[in-house]
Amino acid sequence: QKIQKERQIDIAVISLPHISNFTDFDALENEPDVRLRYVSCESELGNPDAIIIPGTKSTVSDLNYLKKTGLAEKIALIIKHHPATHLVGICGGYQMLGEKINDLRATESAQKSVKGLGILPVVTSFEKEKILSCVKAEDMVSGLEVAGYEIHHGKTRLFKECKPVFRIFQRQGKKAKGLDGAISKDGRIWGTYFHGVFDEDNFRRSFLNKLRVKNGWPPLAVISSFSQDKEFDKLAGLVRENIDMDLLY
């Protein structure tokens, strides 16, 4: 679909010094109505339709970076004065959105406790055990499915009227129960531990169409995106059907 430049959704991803998992944003960047840009200082932020704080290899260090550069203050001002702007935190970015991050075991930092951005009423504590898993879940508002993976030491507790974003129904290919993330009462600020949360076409388009509607633009239909994993699955199936697997084993 050909989209006019003036009708492109402006999404600003904060370019953290220790940013991880750039692939989290590939699917967004490939959408025709999205202008995705990486921002490293507050003067570059402007007034985007959505701000994403990504995952990081060093949460506390990058949180301090946001405060020192003025990005933390600028993000807070935008969220306060621009009610149409959405804010998303992924993994470490989600942890930063909370009231506090505790690291009593010095897992990531010498600081035992650091004040977060205070945007979501959640508190994160770094645990000894690292969570590594592939998950499938549903958005608790729309019921749309998402898939991704978790890789984090943090355990996040929700307070006040804050609610989870996703209901987990599968982990490591097996049935599972659990909740993930936190979302503000008005639904425009949320965080999740799921890397790859925007890879599912229907969920991604639902997120983008909310931003389009706020701008007074009509929603767009879902555009299926290329999935390398799905293509490898097809290839594996083709191989199984056409060779003697017993002989191979």
Coordinates of C-alpha atoms in Angstrom, one line a residue:
Q1 CA 0.0 0.0 0.0
K2 CA 1.3 3.4 -0.9
I3 CA 1.0 5.7 2.1
Q4 CA 1.3 9.5 2.0
K5 CA 4.3 10.7 4.1
E6 CA 2.1 13.1 6.1
R7 CA 0.0 10.1 7.1
Q8 CA 2.9 8.0 8.4
I9 CA 2.9 7.0 12.1
D10 CA 5.9 8.4 13.8
I11 CA 7.5 5.9 16.2
A12 CA 10.5 6.8 18.2
V13 CA 12.7 4.0 19.7
I14 CA 15.1 5.2 22.4
S15 CA 18.6 4.3 21.3
L16 CA 20.0 3.1 24.6
P17 CA 23.8 2.6 25.0
H18 CA 23.3 -1.1 25.7
I19 CA 20.3 -1.7 23.5
S20 CA 19.5 -5.3 22.7
N21 CA 17.3 -7.2 20.3
F22 CA 17.0 -4.7 17.4
T23 CA 14.9 -7.3 15.6
D24 CA 12.0 -6.5 17.9
F25 CA 11.2 -3.6 15.6
D26 CA 11.8 -5.1 12.1
A27 CA 8.1 -5.9 11.7
L28 CA 7.1 -2.3 12.6
E29 CA 9.8 -0.8 10.3
N30 CA 8.5 -2.8 7.4
E31 CA 4.9 -1.5 7.7
P32 CA 4.2 1.1 4.9
D33 CA 2.5 3.6 7.2
V34 CA 5.3 3.6 9.8
R35 CA 8.2 6.0 10.1
L36 CA 10.5 4.3 12.7
R37 CA 13.5 6.2 14.0
Y38 CA 16.1 5.8 16.7
V39 CA 16.5 8.6 19.1
S40 CA 19.6 9.2 21.3
C41 CA 18.9 12.7 22.8
E42 CA 15.9 14.6 24.0
S43 CA 16.1 17.2 21.2
E44 CA 15.5 14.5 18.6
L45 CA 12.4 13.1 20.3
G46 CA 9.8 15.7 19.1
N47 CA 6.2 14.6 19.5
P48 CA 5.9 11.1 18.2
D49 CA 2.8 9.0 18.0
A50 CA 4.5 6.3 20.1
I51 CA 7.7 6.0 22.1
I52 CA 9.3 2.6 22.7
I53 CA 12.0 2.0 25.3
P54 CA 13.6 -1.2 24.2
G55 CA 15.4 -4.1 25.8
T56 CA 18.9 -3.6 27.2
K57 CA 21.9 -5.6 28.3
S58 CA 22.3 -3.2 31.3
T59 CA 19.0 -1.9 32.6
V60 CA 20.2 0.3 35.5
S61 CA 23.1 1.8 33.5
D62 CA 20.7 2.7 30.7
L63 CA 18.1 4.1 33.1
N64 CA 20.7 6.4 34.5
Y65 CA 21.6 7.4 30.9
L66 CA 17.9 8.4 30.3
K67 CA 18.0 10.6 33.4
K68 CA 21.4 12.2 32.6
T69 CA 20.5 13.1 29.0
G70 CA 17.2 14.6 29.8
L71 CA 15.3 11.9 27.9
A72 CA 13.6 10.7 31.0
E73 CA 12.2 14.1 31.8
K74 CA 11.2 14.7 28.1
I75 CA 9.4 11.4 27.9
A76 CA 7.4 12.2 31.1
L77 CA 6.5 15.6 29.7
I78 CA 5.2 14.2 26.4
I79 CA 3.1 11.6 28.2
K80 CA 1.6 14.3 30.5
H81 CA 0.9 16.9 27.8
H82 CA 0.2 14.8 24.7
P83 CA -2.6 12.4 25.6
A84 CA -2.5 10.8 22.1
T85 CA 1.1 9.6 22.5
H86 CA 1.6 5.9 23.4
L87 CA 4.5 4.6 25.4
V88 CA 5.8 1.0 25.4
G89 CA 8.6 -0.6 27.3
I90 CA 10.0 -4.0 26.3
C91 CA 11.9 -6.1 28.9
G92 CA 14.5 -3.7 30.4
G93 CA 12.4 -0.8 29.0
Y94 CA 9.4 -2.2 30.9
Q95 CA 11.4 -2.4 34.1
M96 CA 12.5 1.3 33.7
L97 CA 8.8 2.5 33.5
G98 CA 8.2 1.3 37.0
E99 CA 8.7 3.0 40.4
K100 CA 11.8 1.2 41.4
I101 CA 14.4 -1.5 40.4
N102 CA 16.0 -3.5 43.2
D103 CA 19.2 -5.4 42.6
L104 CA 20.2 -6.7 46.0
R105 CA 22.4 -9.5 44.5
A106 CA 24.3 -7.0 42.2
T107 CA 23.2 -9.0 39.2
E108 CA 23.6 -6.0 36.9
S109 CA 24.8 -3.1 38.9
A110 CA 26.5 -2.1 42.2
Q111 CA 23.4 0.0 43.0
K112 CA 21.1 -2.1 45.2
S113 CA 18.1 0.1 44.4
V114 CA 17.4 2.7 41.8
K115 CA 14.4 4.9 41.3
G116 CA 12.6 4.2 38.0
L117 CA 10.7 6.6 35.7
G118 CA 7.6 6.3 37.9
I119 CA 5.2 6.0 34.9
L120 CA 3.7 2.6 35.8
P121 CA 3.0 1.5 39.4
V122 CA 5.3 -1.6 39.3
V123 CA 8.5 -2.6 41.1
T124 CA 11.1 -4.9 39.7
S125 CA 13.6 -7.1 41.6
F126 CA 16.4 -8.9 40.0
E127 CA 16.4 -12.6 40.9
K128 CA 19.2 -15.1 40.9
E129 CA 17.5 -17.4 38.3
K130 CA 17.4 -16.1 34.7
I131 CA 14.1 -16.8 32.8
L132 CA 14.7 -18.1 29.3
S133 CA 11.6 -19.3 27.4
C134 CA 9.5 -19.1 24.2
V135 CA 5.9 -18.1 24.9
K136 CA 2.5 -17.6 23.4
A137 CA -0.1 -15.4 24.9
E138 CA -3.2 -13.4 24.2
D139 CA -3.8 -9.7 24.6
M140 CA -6.2 -9.4 27.6
V141 CA -8.1 -6.5 25.9
S142 CA -8.4 -7.6 22.3
G143 CA -7.9 -11.4 22.7
L144 CA -5.3 -11.2 19.8
E145 CA -2.5 -13.7 20.0
V146 CA 1.2 -12.8 20.4
A147 CA 4.3 -14.9 20.5
G148 CA 7.8 -14.1 21.6
Y149 CA 10.5 -15.0 24.0
E150 CA 11.6 -14.0 27.5
I151 CA 15.2 -13.5 28.6
H152 CA 15.5 -11.7 31.9
H153 CA 16.5 -11.8 35.6
G154 CA 13.8 -9.4 36.7
K155 CA 10.5 -10.2 38.5
T156 CA 8.0 -7.4 38.4
R157 CA 5.2 -6.8 40.8
L158 CA 2.1 -4.7 39.9
F159 CA 0.4 -2.3 42.3
K160 CA -2.7 -0.1 42.5
E161 CA -5.1 -0.4 39.6
C162 CA -2.4 -1.6 37.2
K163 CA -3.4 -4.7 35.2
P164 CA -1.4 -7.2 33.2
V165 CA -1.3 -7.0 29.4
F166 CA -1.0 -10.6 28.3
R167 CA -2.4 -14.0 29.5
I168 CA 0.2 -16.7 28.8
F169 CA -1.2 -20.0 27.4
Q170 CA 2.0 -21.7 26.2
R171 CA 5.6 -21.8 27.3
Q172 CA 8.3 -23.9 25.6
G173 CA 5.7 -25.5 23.4
K174 CA 3.6 -26.8 26.4
K175 CA 0.4 -25.6 27.9
A176 CA 1.0 -23.0 30.6
K177 CA -0.7 -20.4 32.7
G178 CA 0.6 -17.0 33.6
L179 CA 0.4 -13.2 33.2
D180 CA 2.8 -10.7 31.7
G181 CA 3.3 -7.0 31.6
A182 CA 1.4 -4.1 33.0
I183 CA -0.8 -1.5 31.3
S184 CA -2.1 1.9 32.4
K185 CA -5.8 2.5 33.0
D186 CA -6.3 4.4 29.7
G187 CA -4.4 1.7 27.8
R188 CA -1.8 3.9 26.2
I189 CA 1.2 3.0 28.4
W190 CA 2.2 -0.6 28.7
G191 CA 5.2 -2.8 29.2
T192 CA 6.0 -6.4 28.6
Y193 CA 8.9 -8.9 28.9
F194 CA 8.1 -10.4 25.5
H195 CA 10.7 -9.8 22.8
G196 CA 9.1 -10.0 19.4
V197 CA 5.8 -8.8 20.7
F198 CA 5.1 -6.9 17.4
D199 CA 5.9 -9.9 15.1
E200 CA 2.3 -11.2 15.0
D201 CA 0.5 -9.4 12.1
N202 CA -2.9 -8.9 13.7
F203 CA -1.6 -7.6 17.0
R204 CA 0.8 -5.2 15.3
R205 CA -1.8 -3.8 13.0
S206 CA -4.2 -3.4 15.9
F207 CA -1.6 -1.4 17.8
L208 CA -0.9 0.8 14.7
N209 CA -4.5 1.3 13.9
K210 CA -5.1 2.7 17.4
L211 CA -2.5 5.4 16.6
R212 CA -4.1 6.0 13.2
V213 CA -7.5 6.5 14.7
K214 CA -6.1 9.0 17.2
N215 CA -4.7 11.0 14.3
G216 CA -8.1 10.9 12.5
W217 CA -6.9 8.5 9.9
P218 CA -8.8 5.4 8.8
P219 CA -7.5 2.0 9.9
L220 CA -5.6 -0.2 7.5
A221 CA -6.0 -3.9 6.8
V222 CA -3.5 -6.5 8.0
I223 CA -0.5 -7.0 5.8
S224 CA 1.1 -10.4 6.3
S225 CA 4.8 -10.2 7.0
F226 CA 7.6 -12.6 6.1
S227 CA 8.5 -14.9 8.9
Q228 CA 11.9 -16.7 8.6
D229 CA 10.8 -19.2 11.3
K230 CA 7.6 -20.1 9.4
E231 CA 9.6 -20.5 6.2
F232 CA 12.1 -22.9 7.9
D233 CA 9.1 -24.9 9.3
K234 CA 7.8 -25.2 5.7
L235 CA 11.2 -26.4 4.5
A236 CA 11.4 -28.9 7.4
G237 CA 8.0 -30.3 6.5
L238 CA 8.9 -30.5 2.8
V239 CA 12.1 -32.4 3.7
R240 CA 10.2 -34.8 6.0
E241 CA 7.7 -35.6 3.2
N242 CA 10.3 -36.3 0.6
I243 CA 13.1 -38.3 2.2
D244 CA 13.4 -41.5 4.2
M245 CA 13.7 -40.0 7.7
D246 CA 14.3 -43.4 9.3
L247 CA 17.2 -44.0 7.0
L248 CA 18.5 -40.5 7.8
Y249 CA 18.3 -41.1 11.5

